[in-house]
PDB file of C-alpha atoms in Angstrom:
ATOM      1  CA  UNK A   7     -21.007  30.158  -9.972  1.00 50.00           C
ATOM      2  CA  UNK A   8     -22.622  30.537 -13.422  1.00 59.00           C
ATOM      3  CA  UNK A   9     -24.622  32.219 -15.963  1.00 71.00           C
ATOM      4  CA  UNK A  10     -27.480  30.594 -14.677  1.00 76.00           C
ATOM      5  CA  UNK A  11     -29.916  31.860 -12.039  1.00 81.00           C
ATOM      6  CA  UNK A  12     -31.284  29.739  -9.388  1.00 81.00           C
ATOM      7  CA  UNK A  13     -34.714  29.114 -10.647  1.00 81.00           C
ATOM      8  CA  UNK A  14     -33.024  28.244 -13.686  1.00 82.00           C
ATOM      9  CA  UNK A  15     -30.637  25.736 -12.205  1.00 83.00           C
ATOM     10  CA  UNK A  16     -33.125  23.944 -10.506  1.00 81.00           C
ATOM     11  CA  UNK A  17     -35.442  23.926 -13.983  1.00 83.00           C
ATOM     12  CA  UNK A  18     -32.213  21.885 -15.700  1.00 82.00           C
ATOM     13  CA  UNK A  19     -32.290  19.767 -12.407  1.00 79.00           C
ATOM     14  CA  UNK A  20     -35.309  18.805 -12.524  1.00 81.00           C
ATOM     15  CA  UNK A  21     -35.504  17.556 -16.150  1.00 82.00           C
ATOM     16  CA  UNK A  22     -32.296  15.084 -15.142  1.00 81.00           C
ATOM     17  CA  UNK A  23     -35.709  12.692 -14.914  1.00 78.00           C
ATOM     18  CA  UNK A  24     -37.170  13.593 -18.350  1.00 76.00           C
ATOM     19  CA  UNK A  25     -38.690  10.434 -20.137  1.00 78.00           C
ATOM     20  CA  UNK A  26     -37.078  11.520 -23.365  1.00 79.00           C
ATOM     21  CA  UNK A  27     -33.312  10.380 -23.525  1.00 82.00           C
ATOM     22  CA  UNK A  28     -32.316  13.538 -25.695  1.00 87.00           C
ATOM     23  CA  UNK A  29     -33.425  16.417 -23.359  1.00 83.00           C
ATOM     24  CA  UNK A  30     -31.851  13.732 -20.430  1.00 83.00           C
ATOM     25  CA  UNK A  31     -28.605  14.530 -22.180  1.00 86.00           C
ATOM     26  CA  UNK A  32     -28.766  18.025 -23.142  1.00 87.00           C
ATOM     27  CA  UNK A  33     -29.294  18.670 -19.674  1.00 83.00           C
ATOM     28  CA  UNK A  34     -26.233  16.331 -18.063  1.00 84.00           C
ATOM     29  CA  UNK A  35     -23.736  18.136 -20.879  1.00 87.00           C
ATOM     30  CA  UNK A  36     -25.079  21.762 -19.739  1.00 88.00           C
ATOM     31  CA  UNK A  37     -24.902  20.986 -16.212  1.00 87.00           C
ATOM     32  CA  UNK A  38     -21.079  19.533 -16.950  1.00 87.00           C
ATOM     33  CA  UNK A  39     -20.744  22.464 -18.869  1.00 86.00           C
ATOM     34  CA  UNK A  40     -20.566  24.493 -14.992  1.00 88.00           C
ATOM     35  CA  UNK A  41     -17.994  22.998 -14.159  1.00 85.00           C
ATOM     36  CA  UNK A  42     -16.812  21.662 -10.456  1.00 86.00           C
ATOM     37  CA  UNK A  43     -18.105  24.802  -8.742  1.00 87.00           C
ATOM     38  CA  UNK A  44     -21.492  23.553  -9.402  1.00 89.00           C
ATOM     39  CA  UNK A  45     -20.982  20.856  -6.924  1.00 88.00           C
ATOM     40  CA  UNK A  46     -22.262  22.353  -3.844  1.00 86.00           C
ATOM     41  CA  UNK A  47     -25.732  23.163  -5.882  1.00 89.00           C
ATOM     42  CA  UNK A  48     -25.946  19.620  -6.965  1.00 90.00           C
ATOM     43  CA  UNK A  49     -25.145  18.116  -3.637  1.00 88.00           C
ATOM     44  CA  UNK A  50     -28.032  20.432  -1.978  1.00 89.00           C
ATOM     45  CA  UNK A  51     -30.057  19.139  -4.301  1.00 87.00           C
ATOM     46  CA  UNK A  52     -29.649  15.845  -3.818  1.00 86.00           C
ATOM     47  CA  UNK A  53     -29.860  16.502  -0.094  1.00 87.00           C
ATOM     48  CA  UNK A  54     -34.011  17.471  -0.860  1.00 85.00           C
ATOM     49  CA  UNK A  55     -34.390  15.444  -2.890  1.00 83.00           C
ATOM     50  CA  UNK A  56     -37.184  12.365  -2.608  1.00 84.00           C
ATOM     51  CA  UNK A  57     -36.734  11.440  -5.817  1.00 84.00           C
ATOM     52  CA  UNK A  58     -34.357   8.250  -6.502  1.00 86.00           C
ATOM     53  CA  UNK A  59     -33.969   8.814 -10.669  1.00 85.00           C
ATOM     54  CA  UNK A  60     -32.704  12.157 -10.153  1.00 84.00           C
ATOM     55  CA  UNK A  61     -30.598  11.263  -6.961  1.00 88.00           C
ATOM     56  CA  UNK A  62     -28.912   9.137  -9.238  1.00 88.00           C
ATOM     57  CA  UNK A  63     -28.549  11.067 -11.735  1.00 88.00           C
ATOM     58  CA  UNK A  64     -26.860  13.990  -9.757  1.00 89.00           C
ATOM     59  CA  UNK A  65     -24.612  10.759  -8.080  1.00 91.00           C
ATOM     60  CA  UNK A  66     -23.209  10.142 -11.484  1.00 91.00           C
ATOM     61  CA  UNK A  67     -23.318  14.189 -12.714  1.00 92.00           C
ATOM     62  CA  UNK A  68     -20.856  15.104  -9.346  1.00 91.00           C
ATOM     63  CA  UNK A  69     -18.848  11.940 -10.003  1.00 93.00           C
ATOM     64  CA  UNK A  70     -18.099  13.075 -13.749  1.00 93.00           C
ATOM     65  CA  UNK A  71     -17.765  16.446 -12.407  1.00 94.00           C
ATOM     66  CA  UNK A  72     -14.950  15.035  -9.943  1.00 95.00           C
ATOM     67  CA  UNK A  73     -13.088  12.881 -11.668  1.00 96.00           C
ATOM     68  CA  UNK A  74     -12.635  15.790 -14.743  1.00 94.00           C
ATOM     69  CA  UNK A  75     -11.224  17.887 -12.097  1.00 95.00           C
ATOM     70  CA  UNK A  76      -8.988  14.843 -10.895  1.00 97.00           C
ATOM     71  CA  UNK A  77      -7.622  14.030 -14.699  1.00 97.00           C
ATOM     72  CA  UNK A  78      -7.089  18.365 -14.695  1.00 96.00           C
ATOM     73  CA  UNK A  79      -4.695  18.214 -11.666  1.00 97.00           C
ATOM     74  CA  UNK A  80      -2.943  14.716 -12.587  1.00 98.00           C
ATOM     75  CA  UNK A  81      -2.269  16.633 -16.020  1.00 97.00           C
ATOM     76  CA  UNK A  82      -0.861  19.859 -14.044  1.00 97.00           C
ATOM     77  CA  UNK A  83       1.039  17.483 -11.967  1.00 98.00           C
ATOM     78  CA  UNK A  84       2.491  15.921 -14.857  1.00 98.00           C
ATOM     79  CA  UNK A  85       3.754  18.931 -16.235  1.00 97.00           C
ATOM     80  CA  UNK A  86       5.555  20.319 -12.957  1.00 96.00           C
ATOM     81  CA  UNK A  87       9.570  20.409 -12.956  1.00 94.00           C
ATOM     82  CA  UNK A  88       9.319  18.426  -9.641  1.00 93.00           C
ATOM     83  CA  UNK A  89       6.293  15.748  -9.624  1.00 97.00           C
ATOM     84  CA  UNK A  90       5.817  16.651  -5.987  1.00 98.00           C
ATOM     85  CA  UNK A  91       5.133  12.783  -4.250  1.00 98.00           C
ATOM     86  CA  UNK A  92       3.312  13.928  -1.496  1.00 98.00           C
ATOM     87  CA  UNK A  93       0.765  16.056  -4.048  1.00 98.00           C
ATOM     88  CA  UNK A  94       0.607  13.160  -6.597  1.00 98.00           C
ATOM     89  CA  UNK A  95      -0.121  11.163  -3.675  1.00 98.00           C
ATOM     90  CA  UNK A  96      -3.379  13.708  -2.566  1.00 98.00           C
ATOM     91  CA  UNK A  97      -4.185  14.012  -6.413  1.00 98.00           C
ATOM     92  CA  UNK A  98      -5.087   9.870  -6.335  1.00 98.00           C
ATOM     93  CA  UNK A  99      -6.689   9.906  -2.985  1.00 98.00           C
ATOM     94  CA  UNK A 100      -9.556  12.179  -4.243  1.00 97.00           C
ATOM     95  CA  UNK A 101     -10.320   9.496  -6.350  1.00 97.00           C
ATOM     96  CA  UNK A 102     -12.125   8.066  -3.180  1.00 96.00           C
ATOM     97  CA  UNK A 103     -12.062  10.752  -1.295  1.00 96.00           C
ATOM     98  CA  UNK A 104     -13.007  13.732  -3.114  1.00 94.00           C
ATOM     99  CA  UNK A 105     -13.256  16.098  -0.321  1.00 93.00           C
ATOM    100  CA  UNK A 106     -10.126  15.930   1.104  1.00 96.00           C
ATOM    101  CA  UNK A 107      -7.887  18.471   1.065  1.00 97.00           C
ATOM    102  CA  UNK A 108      -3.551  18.576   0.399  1.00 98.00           C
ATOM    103  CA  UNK A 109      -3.235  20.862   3.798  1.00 98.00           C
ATOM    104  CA  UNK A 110      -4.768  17.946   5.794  1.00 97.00           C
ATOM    105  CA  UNK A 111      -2.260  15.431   4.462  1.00 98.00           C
ATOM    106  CA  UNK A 112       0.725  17.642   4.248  1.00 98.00           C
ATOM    107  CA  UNK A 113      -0.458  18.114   8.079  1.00 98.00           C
ATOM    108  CA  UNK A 114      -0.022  14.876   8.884  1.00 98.00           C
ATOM    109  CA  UNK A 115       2.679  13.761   6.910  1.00 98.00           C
ATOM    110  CA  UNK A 116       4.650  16.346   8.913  1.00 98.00           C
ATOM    111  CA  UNK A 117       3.314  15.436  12.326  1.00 98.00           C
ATOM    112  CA  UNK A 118       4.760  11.700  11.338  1.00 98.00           C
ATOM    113  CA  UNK A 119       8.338  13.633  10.161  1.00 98.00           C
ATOM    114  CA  UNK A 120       8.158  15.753  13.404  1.00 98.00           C
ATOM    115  CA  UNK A 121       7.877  12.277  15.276  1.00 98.00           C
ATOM    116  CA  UNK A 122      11.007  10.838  13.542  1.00 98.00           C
ATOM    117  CA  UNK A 123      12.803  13.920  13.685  1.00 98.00           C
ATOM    118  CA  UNK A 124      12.904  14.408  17.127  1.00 98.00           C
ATOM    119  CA  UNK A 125      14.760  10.982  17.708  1.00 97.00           C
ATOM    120  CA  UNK A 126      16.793  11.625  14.598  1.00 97.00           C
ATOM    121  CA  UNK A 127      20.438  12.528  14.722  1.00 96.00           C
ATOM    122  CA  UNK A 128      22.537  13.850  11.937  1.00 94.00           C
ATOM    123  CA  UNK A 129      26.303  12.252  13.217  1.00 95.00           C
ATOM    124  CA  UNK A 130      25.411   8.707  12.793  1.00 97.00           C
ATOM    125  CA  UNK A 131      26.166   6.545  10.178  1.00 97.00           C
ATOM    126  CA  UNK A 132      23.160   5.369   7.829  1.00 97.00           C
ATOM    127  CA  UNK A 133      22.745   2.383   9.278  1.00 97.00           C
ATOM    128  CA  UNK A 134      22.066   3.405  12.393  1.00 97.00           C
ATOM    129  CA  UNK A 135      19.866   6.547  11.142  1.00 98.00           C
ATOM    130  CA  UNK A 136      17.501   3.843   9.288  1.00 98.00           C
ATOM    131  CA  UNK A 137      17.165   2.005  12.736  1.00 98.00           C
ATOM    132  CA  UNK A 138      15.800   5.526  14.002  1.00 98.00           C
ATOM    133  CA  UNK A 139      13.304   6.043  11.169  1.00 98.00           C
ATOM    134  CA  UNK A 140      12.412   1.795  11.547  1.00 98.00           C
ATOM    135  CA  UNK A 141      11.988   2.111  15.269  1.00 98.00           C
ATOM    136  CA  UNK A 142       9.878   5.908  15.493  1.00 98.00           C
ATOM    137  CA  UNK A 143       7.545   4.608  12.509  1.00 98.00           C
ATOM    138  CA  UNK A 144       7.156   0.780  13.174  1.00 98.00           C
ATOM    139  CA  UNK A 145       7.348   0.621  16.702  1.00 98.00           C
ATOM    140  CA  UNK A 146       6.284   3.845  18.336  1.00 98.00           C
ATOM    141  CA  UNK A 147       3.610   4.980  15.285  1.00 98.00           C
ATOM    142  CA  UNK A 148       3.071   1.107  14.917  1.00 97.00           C
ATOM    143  CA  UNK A 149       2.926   1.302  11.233  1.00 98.00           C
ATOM    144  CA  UNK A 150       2.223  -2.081  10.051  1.00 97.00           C
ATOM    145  CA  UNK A 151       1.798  -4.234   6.617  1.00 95.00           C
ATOM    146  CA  UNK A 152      -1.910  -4.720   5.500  1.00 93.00           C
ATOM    147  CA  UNK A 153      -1.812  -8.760   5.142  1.00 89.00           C
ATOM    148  CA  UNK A 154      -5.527  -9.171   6.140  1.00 88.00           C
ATOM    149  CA  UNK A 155      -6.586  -6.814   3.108  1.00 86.00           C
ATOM    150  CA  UNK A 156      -3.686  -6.594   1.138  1.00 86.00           C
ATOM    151  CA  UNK A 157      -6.062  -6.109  -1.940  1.00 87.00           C
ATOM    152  CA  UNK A 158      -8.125  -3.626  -0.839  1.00 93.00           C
ATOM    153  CA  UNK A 159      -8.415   0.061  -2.548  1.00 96.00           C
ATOM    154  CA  UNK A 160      -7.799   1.410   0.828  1.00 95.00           C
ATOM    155  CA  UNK A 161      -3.990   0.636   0.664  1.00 94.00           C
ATOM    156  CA  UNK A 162      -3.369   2.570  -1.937  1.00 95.00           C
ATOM    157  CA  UNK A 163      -5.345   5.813  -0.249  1.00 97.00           C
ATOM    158  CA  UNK A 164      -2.700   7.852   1.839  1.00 98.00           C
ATOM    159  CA  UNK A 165      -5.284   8.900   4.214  1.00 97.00           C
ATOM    160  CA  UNK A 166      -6.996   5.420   4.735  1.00 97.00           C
ATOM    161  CA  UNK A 167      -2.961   4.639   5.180  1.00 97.00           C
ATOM    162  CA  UNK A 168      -1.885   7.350   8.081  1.00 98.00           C
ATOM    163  CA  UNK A 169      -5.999   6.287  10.191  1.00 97.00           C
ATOM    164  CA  UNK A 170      -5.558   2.840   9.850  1.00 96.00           C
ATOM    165  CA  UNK A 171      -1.500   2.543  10.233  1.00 97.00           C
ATOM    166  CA  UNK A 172      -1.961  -0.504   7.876  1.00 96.00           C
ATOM    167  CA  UNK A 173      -0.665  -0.424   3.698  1.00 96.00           C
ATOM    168  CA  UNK A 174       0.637  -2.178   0.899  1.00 96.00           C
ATOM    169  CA  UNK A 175       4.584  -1.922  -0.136  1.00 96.00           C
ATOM    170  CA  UNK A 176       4.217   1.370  -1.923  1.00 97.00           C
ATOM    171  CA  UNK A 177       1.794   2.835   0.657  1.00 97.00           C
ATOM    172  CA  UNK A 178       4.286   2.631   3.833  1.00 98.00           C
ATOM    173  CA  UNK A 179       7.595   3.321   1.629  1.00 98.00           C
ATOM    174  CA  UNK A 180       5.876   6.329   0.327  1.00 98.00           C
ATOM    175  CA  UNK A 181       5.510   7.412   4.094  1.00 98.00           C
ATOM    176  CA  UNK A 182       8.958   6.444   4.483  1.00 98.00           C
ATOM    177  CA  UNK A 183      10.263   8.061   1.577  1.00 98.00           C
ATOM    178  CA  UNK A 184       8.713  11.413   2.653  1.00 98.00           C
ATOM    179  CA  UNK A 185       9.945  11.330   6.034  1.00 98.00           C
ATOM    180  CA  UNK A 186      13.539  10.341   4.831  1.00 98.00           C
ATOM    181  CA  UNK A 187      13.846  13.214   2.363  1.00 97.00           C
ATOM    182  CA  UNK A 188      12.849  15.995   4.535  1.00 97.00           C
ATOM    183  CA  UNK A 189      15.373  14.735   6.730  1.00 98.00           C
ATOM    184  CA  UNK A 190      17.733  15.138   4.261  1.00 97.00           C
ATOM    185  CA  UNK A 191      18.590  11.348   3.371  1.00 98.00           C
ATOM    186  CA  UNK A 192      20.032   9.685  -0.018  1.00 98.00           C
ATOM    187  CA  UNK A 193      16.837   7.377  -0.089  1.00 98.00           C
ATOM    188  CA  UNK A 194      14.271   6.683  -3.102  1.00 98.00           C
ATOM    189  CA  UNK A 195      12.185   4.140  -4.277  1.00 98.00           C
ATOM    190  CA  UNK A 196      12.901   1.182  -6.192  1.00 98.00           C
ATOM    191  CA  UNK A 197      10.362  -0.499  -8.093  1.00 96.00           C
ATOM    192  CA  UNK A 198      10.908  -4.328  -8.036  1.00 96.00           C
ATOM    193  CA  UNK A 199       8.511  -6.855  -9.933  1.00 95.00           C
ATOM    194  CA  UNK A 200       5.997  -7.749  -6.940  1.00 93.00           C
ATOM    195  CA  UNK A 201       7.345  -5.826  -4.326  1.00 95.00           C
ATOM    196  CA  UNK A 202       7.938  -1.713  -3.538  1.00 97.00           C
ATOM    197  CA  UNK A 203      11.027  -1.067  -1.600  1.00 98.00           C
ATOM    198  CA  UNK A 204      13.443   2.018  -1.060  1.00 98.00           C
ATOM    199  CA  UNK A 205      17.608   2.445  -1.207  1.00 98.00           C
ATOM    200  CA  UNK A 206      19.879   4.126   0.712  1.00 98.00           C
ATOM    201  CA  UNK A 207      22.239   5.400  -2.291  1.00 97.00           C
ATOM    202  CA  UNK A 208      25.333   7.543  -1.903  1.00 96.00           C
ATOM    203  CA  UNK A 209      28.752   7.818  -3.024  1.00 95.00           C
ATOM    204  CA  UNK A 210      29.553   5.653   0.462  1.00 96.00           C
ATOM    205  CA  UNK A 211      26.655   3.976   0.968  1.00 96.00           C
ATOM    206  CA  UNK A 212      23.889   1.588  -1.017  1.00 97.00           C
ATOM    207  CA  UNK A 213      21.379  -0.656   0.948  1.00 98.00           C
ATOM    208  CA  UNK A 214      17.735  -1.615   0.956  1.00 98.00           C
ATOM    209  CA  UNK A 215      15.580  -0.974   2.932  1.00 98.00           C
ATOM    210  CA  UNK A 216      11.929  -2.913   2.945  1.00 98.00           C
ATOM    211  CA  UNK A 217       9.000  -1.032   4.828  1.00 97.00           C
ATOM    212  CA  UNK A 218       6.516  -3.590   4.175  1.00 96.00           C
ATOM    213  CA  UNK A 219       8.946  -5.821   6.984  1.00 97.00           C
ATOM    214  CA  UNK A 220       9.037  -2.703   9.518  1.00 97.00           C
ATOM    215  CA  UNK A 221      11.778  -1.213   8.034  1.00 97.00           C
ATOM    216  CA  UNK A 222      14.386  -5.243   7.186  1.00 97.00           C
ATOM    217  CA  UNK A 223      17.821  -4.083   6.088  1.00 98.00           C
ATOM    218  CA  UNK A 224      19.263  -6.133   2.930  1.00 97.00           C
ATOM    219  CA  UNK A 225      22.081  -5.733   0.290  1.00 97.00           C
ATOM    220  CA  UNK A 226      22.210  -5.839  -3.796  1.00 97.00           C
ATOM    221  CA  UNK A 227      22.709  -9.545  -3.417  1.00 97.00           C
ATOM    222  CA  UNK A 228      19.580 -10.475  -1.921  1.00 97.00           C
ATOM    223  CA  UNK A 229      17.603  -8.217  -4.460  1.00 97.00           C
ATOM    224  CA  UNK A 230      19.597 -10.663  -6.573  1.00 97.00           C
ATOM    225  CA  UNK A 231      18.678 -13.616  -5.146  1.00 97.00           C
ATOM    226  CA  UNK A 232      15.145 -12.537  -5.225  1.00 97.00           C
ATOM    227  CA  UNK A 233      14.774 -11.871  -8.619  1.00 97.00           C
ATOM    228  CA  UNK A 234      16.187 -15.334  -9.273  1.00 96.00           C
ATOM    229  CA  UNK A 235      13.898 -17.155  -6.720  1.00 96.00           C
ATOM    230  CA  UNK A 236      11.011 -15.209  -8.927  1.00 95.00           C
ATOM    231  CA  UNK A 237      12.728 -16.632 -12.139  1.00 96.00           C
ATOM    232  CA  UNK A 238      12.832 -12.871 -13.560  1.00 96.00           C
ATOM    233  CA  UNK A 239      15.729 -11.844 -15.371  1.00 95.00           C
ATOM    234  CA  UNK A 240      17.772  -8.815 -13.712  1.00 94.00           C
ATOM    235  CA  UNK A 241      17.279  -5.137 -14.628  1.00 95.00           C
ATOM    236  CA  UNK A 242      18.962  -1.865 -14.182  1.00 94.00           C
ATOM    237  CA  UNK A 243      16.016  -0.479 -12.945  1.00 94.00           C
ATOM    238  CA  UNK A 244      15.402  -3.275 -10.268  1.00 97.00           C
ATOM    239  CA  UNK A 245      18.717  -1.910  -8.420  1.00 97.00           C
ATOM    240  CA  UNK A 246      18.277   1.614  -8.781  1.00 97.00           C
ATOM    241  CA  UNK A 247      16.306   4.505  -7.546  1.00 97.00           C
ATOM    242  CA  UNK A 248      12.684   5.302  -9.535  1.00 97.00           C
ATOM    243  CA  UNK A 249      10.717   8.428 -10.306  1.00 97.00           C
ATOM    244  CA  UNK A 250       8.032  10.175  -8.586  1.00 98.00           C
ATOM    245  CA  UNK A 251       5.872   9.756 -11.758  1.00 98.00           C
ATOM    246  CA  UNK A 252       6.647   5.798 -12.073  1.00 97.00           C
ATOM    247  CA  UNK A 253       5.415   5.509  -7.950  1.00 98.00           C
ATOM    248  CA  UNK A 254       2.316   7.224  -8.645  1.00 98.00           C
ATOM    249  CA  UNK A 255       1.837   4.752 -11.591  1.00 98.00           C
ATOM    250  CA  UNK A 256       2.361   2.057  -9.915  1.00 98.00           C
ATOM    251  CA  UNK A 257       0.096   3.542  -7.175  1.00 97.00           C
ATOM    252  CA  UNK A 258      -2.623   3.716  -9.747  1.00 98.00           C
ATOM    253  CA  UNK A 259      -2.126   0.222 -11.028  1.00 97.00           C
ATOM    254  CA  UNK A 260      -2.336  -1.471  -7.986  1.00 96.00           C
ATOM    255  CA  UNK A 261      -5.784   0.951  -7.431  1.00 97.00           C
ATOM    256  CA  UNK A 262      -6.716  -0.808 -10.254  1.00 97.00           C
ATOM    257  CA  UNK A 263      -5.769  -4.446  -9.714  1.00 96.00           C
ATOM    258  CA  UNK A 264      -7.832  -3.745  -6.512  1.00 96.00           C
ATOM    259  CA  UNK A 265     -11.124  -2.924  -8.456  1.00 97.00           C
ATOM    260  CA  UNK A 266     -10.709  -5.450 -10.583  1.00 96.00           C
ATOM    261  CA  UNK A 267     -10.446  -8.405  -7.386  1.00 96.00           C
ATOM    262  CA  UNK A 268     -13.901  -6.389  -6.424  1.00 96.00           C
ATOM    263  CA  UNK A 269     -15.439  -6.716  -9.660  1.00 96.00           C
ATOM    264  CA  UNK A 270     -15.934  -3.061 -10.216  1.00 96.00           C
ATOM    265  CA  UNK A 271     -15.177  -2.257 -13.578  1.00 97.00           C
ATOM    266  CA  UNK A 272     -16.644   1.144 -14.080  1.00 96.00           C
ATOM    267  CA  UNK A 273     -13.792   2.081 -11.606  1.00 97.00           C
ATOM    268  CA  UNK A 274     -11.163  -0.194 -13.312  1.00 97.00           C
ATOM    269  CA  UNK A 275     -12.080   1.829 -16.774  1.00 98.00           C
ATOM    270  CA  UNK A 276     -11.290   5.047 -15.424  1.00 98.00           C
ATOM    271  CA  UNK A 277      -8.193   4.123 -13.333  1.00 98.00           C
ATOM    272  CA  UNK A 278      -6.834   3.151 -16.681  1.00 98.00           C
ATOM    273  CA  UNK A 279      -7.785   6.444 -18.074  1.00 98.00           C
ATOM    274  CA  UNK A 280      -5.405   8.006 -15.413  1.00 98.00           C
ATOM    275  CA  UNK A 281      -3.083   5.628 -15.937  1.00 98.00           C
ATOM    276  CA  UNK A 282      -2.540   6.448 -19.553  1.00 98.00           C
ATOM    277  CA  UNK A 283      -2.986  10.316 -19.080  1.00 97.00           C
ATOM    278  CA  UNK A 284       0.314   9.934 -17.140  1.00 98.00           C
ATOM    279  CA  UNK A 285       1.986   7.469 -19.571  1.00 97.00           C
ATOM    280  CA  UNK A 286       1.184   9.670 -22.639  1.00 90.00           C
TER     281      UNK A 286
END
C-alpha cells in the first residue's frame, strides 16, 4: 500500500488533530501523497475512532482522495477514441457514490437492453420499433419522469436512476440511448435549450423522440415551434445529433444547478472543476 508501516500510518493519523496548523498540513499532504489505496486504512480508522476532529478530518482526507481519482478517470475518459456513455456515465456517479463499481451498472444497463430486446424485432419500420422500446421501458419497466424532485442530485446519478425508475430528460434518454444503440438503431441525443431529447436519424428516416413523455413521437417542426414558443433563435445543433462528451457535460451541469438549489457550494466548486477539466 505504501512505504509506510502500520505503526507509522497510524502515528501520521493521529496527528490529523495536532493543535499546530503546520504539522495539521504536513500530515493531510503526506497522507494524500498515498494515494487512493490508502482508503481502506483511513476508513478503518475512522471506524475506531471516538474522536470527532480526526473523524472529520479523515471525512475530508478520503473525499480529496476520491474526487482526485474521479478528475484521473474523467481525464482518461476524455482522451479515449470513443467517450464510452455508459463509462462517462459511472465516472460521474462516483461523485456520490464512490463505491460503486462500472460491472454493476453495465449489469444492469444490459438486464434493461435484454428486456427490450426480447420484444424487439428487426423487420419493422422505425416507427413501430420506437413503440417497442416506449412500451418495454415506460410501461413494463415503468420508467417515469422525476416531476416531484426534478432538482434533485439524484437525477443525474444513473444508479439512483435504474432503483428509483424516476430521472430528469438526460437521465432516461441516456437509458434510452444505450438500449437503442446496442440494438443497432440510428438514434442519438440532441441537446435542446431546457430540454434533453434523442433522434431517430437515417438516410430514410428523422424523428424525435422525447423520453421525459414515455417515449412522445414529434417531427423537426415542432422542435421548431418550440424553440419559438421559448423565444430562442434556431441552431444547427438544436436539430442534430450531440456528442458523448457534450451529454456528460450537460450531465455535470445540471449536477451542479442541483447543488446550487441545495445551497451546497463546496460541491458546486468542484462540479465546476469537472466541468472545465472536460471543456479544456
Amino acid at each position: 500500500m505504501s512505504d509506510l508501516t502500520s505503526s507509522e500510518l497510524n502515528a501520521l493519523v493521529s496527528l490529523l488533530d495536532d493543535s499546530d496548523f503546520e504539522v495539521r498540513s504536513h500530515v493531510r499532504d503526506r497522507i494524500l501523497s498515498l494515494g487512493t489505496e490508502i482508503i481502506p486504512f483511513l476508513e478503518k480508522k475512522w471506524e475506531n475512532s471516538f474522536n470527532p476532529e480526526i473523524q472529520k478530518e479523515i471525512e475530508e482526507l478520503v473525499h480529496d482522495l476520491q474526487f482526485s481519482l474521479l478528475k484521473q478517470r474523467l481525464e482518461d475518459w476524455k482522451n479515449t477514441e470513443d467517450r464510452d456513455l455508459l463509462a462517462g456515465l459511472w465516472i460521474i456517479n462516483t461523485y456520490q457514490y464512490p463505491d460503486i463499481e462500472f460491472e454493476k451498472l453495465n449489469a444492469d444497463m444490459h438486464q434493461i437492453y435484454f428486456e427490450v430486446w426480447t420484444a424487439f424485432k428487426n423487420d419493422l419500420p422505425p416507427y413501430d420499433q420506437v413503440r417497442i422500446i416506449n412500451n418495454v421501458l415506460f410501461n413494463t419497466l415503468r420508467f417515469s419522469a422525476n416531476t416531484k424532485n426534478f432538482h434533485s442530485p439524484a437525477n443525474s446519478m444513473l444508479s439512483s436512476v435504474l432503483d428509483s425508475k424516476r430521472g430528469n430528460p438526460l437521465t432516461l434518454c441516456s437509458i434510452y440511448l444505450l438500449v437503442a444503440r446496442k440494438l443497432g438503431l440510428p438514434i442519438y441525443g440532441v441537446n435542446l435549450p431546457n430540454l434533453f431529447v434523442l433522434t431517430y436519424k437515417s438516410e430514410d428516416y428523422n424523428f424525435y423522440i422525447n423520453a421525459f413523455n414515455k417515449g412522445l413521437i414529434f417531427g423537426r417542426k415542432d422542435v421548431s415551434n418550440y424553440l419559438e414558443h421559448l423565444k430562442i433563435e434556431p441552431r444547427d445543433e438544436y436539430f442534430e445529433p450531440c456528442s458523448h462528451l457534450a451529454i456528460i457535460l450537460r450531465m455535470l451541469r445540471n449536477l451542479g444547478q442541483a447543488f446550487e438549489k441545495l445551497g451546497e457550494q463546496d460541491k458546486v466548486g468542484e462540479v465546476r472543476e469537472l466541468i472545465a477539466l472536460l471543456e479544456a
